[in-house]
Coordinates of C-alpha atoms in Angstrom, one line a residue:
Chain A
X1 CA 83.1 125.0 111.1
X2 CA 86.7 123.7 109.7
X3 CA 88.3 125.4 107.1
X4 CA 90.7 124.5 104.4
X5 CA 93.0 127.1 102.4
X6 CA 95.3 126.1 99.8
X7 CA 97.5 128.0 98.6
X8 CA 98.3 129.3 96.1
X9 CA 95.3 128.3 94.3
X10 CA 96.4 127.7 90.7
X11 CA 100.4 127.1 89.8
X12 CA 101.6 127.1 86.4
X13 CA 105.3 125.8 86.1
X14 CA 108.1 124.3 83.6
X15 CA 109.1 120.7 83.9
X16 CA 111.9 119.9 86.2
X17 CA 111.1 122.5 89.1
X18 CA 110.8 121.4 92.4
X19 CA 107.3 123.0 94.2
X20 CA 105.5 123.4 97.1
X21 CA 102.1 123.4 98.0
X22 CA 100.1 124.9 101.4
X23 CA 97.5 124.0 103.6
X24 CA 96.2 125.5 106.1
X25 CA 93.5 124.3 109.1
X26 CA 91.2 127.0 111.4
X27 CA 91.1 124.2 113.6
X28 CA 94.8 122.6 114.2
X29 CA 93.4 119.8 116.2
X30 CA 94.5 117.5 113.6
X31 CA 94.3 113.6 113.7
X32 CA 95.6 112.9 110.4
X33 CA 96.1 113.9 106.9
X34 CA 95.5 112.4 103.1
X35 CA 97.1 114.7 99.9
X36 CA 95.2 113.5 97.1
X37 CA 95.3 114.3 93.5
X38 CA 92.3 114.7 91.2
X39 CA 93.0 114.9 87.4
X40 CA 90.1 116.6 85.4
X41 CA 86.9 114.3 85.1
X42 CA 87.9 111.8 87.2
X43 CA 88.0 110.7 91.0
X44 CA 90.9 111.5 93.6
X45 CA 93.9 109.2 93.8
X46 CA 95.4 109.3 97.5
X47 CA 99.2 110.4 97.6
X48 CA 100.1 110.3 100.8
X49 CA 98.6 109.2 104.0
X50 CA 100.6 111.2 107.3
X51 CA 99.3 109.6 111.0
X52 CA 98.7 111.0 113.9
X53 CA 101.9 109.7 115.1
X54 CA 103.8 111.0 112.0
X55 CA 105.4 114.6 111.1
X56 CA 106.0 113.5 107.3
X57 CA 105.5 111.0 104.4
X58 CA 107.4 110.1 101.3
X59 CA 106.8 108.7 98.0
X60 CA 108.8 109.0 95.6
X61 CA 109.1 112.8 94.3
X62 CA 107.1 113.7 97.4
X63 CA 107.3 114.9 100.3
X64 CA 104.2 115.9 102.9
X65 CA 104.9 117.6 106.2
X66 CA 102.4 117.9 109.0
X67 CA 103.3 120.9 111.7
X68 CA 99.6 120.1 114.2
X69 CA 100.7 123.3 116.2
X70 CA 100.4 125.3 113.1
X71 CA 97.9 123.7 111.7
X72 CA 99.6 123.3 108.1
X73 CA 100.7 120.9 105.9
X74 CA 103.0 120.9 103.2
X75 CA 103.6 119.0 99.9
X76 CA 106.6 119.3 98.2
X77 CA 107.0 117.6 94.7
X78 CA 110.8 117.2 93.7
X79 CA 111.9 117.4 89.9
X80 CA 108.2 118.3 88.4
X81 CA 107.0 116.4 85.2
X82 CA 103.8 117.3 83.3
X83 CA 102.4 113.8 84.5
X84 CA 101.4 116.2 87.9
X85 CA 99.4 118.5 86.1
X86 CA 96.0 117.7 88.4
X87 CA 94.2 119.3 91.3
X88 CA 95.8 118.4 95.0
X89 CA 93.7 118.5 98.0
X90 CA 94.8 118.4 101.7
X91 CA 91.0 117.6 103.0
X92 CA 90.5 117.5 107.1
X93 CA 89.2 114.8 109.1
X94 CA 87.0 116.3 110.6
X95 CA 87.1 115.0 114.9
X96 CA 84.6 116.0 117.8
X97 CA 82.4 113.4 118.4
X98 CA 82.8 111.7 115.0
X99 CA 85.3 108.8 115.1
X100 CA 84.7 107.6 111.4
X101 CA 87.3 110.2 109.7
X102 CA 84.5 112.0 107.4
X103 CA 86.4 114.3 105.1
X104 CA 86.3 118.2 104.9
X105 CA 88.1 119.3 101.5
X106 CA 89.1 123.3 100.2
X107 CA 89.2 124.1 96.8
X108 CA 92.3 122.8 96.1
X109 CA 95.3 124.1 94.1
X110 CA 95.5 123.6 90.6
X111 CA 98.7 122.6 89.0
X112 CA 100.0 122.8 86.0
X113 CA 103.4 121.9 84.2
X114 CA 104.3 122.6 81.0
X115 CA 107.3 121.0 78.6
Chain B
X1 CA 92.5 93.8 93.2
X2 CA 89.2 96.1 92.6
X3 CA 89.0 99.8 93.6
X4 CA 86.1 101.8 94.3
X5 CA 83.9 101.1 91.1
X6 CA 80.9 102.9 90.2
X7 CA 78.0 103.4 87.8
X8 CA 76.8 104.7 85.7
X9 CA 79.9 106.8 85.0
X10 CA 77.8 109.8 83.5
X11 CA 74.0 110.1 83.9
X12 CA 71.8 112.9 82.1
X13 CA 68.8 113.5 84.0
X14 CA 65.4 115.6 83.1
X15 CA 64.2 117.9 85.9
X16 CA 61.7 116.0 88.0
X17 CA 63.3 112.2 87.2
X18 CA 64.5 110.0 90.0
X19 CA 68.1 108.7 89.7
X20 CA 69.8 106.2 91.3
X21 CA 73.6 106.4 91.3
X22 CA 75.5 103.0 92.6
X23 CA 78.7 102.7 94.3
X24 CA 81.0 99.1 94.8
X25 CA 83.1 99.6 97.5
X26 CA 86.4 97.8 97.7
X27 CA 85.8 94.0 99.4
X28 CA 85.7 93.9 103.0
X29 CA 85.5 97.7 103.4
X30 CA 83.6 98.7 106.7
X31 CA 83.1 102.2 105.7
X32 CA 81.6 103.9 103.2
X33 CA 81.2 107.3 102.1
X34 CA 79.2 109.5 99.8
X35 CA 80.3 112.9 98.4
X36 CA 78.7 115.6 95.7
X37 CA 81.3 117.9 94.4
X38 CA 80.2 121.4 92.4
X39 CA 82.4 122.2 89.5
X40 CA 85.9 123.6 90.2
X41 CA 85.1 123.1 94.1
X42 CA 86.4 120.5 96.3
X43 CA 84.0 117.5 97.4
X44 CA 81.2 117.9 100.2
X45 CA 80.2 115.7 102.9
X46 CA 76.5 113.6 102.3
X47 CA 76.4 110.5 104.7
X48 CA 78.5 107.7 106.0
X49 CA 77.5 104.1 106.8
X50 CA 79.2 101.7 108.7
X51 CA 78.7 98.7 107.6
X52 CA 74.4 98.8 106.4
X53 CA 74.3 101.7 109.1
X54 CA 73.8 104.9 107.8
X55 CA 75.7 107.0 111.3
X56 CA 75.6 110.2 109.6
X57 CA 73.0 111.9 106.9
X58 CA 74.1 115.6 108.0
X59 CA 75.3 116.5 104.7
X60 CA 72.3 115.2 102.7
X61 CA 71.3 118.3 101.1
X62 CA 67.7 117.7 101.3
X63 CA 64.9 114.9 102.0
X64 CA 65.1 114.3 98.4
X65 CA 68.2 112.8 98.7
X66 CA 68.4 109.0 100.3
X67 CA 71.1 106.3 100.4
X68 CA 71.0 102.6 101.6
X69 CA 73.3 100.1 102.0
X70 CA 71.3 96.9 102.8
X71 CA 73.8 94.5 103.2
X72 CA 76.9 96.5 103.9
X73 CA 78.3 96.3 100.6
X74 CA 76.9 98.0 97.6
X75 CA 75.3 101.2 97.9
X76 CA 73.1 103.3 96.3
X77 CA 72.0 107.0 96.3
X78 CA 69.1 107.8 95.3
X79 CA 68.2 111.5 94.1
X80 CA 64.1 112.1 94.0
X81 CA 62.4 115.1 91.5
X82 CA 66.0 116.1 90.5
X83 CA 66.4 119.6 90.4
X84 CA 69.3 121.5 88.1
X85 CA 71.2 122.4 91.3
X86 CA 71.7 118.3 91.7
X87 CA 73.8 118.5 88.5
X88 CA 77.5 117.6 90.2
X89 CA 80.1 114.8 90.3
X90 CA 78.9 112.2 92.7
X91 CA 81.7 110.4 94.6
X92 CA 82.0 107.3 96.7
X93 CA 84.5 106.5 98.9
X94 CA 85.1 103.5 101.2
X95 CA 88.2 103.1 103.8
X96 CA 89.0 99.5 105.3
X97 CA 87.8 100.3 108.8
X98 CA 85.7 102.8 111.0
X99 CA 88.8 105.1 112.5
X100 CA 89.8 108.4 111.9
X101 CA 93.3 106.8 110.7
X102 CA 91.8 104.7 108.1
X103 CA 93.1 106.0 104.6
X104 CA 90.1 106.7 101.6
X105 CA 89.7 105.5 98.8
X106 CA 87.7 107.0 96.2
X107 CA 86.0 105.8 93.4
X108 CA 85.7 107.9 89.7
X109 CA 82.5 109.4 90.6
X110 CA 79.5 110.3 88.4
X111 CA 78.6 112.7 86.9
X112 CA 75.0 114.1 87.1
X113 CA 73.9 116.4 84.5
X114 CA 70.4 117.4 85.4
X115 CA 68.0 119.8 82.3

């Protein structure tokens, strides 16, 4: 069965540092990979969407790397404001015989920034 | 243009009441997805359709649980003789087509509060 790990799972930072978040695949037979953020009571906003074909993605302060051979991905968030205080999740698609992308999520890492 | 909408936002259930927990989809959407997520862990897998067929039930955590989307739009889930292990967040997500590339987007869930 796939696995996600996050790590580290809770960060607690000032404003204005640049950070990085991990995750990490048992299986690194990746197709492709969605960061989202949830913030508390309400659904996950997609970040950043990295193809198959892709290594990274950027969006503004972000940055997400995919390493397949590793099985990792990283997100890095430039310049932190407490606006990205949320919980970000690097869920697998899970493959084999399923085409249709269904989603297989860890327990996220939980950010917070502070003024 | 719409997201993912859904209702009701927050549903308070008696042990042994049926719900029925509604997700709109964003138009044109092929596929759809249900998840239930347990507080402070990341969302689980409960059944895809594509389209008004339902390819995959394998995360439907029992035969209480049943979803239907008759005309490939709308969908409902439908929780029978709710029990207090129901009581989650209840998300839908829909992506544009019926490939593992396809991004998700996710609605703001409800949340099921079952005594």
């Amino acid at each position: 069965k796939q696995e996600v790990t996050q790590i580290p799972a809770a960060l607690s930072v000032p404003e204005g540092e640049n950070l990085v978040l991990n995750c990490s695949f048992t299986d690194s037979a990746i197709y492709n990979l969605q960061w989202f953020r949830q913030d508390p009571g309400k659904g996950l906003t997609s970040l950043l969407l990295i193809q198959s074909s892709q290594r990274e993605q950027t969006s503004g302060r972000l940055n997400a790397s995919l390493d397949k051979s590793s099985g990792r991905s990283t997100l890095y968030i430039a310049a932190s404001q407490p606006g990205d205080s949320a919980t970000y999740l690097c869920p697998f698609p899970l493959a084999g015989g399923t085409s249709y992308g269904k989603l297989t999520f860890g327990q996220g890492t939980i950010l917070t920034v502070h003024p | 243009g719409a997201g993912v909408s859904q209702s009701p936002r927050y549903k308070v259930a008696k042990r042994g009441q049926d719900v029925a927990l509604r997700c709109d989809p964003i138009s044109g959407h092929v596929s759809l997805f249900w998840y239930q997520q347990a507080l402070g862990q990341g969302p689980e897998f409960l059944t895809y359709f594509q389209n008004e067929a339902q390819l995959d039930k394998s995360g439907l955590p029992s035969d209480r649980f049943f979803a239907e989307r008759p005309e490939g739009s709308v969908s409902t889930l439908k929780i029978q003789r709710t029990q207090q292990e129901d009581s989650a967040v209840y998300l839908c997500a829909s992506s544009p087509g019926y490939v593992r590339s396809n991004e998700q987007f996710f609605g703001p869930g409800t949340r099921l509060t079952v005594l």
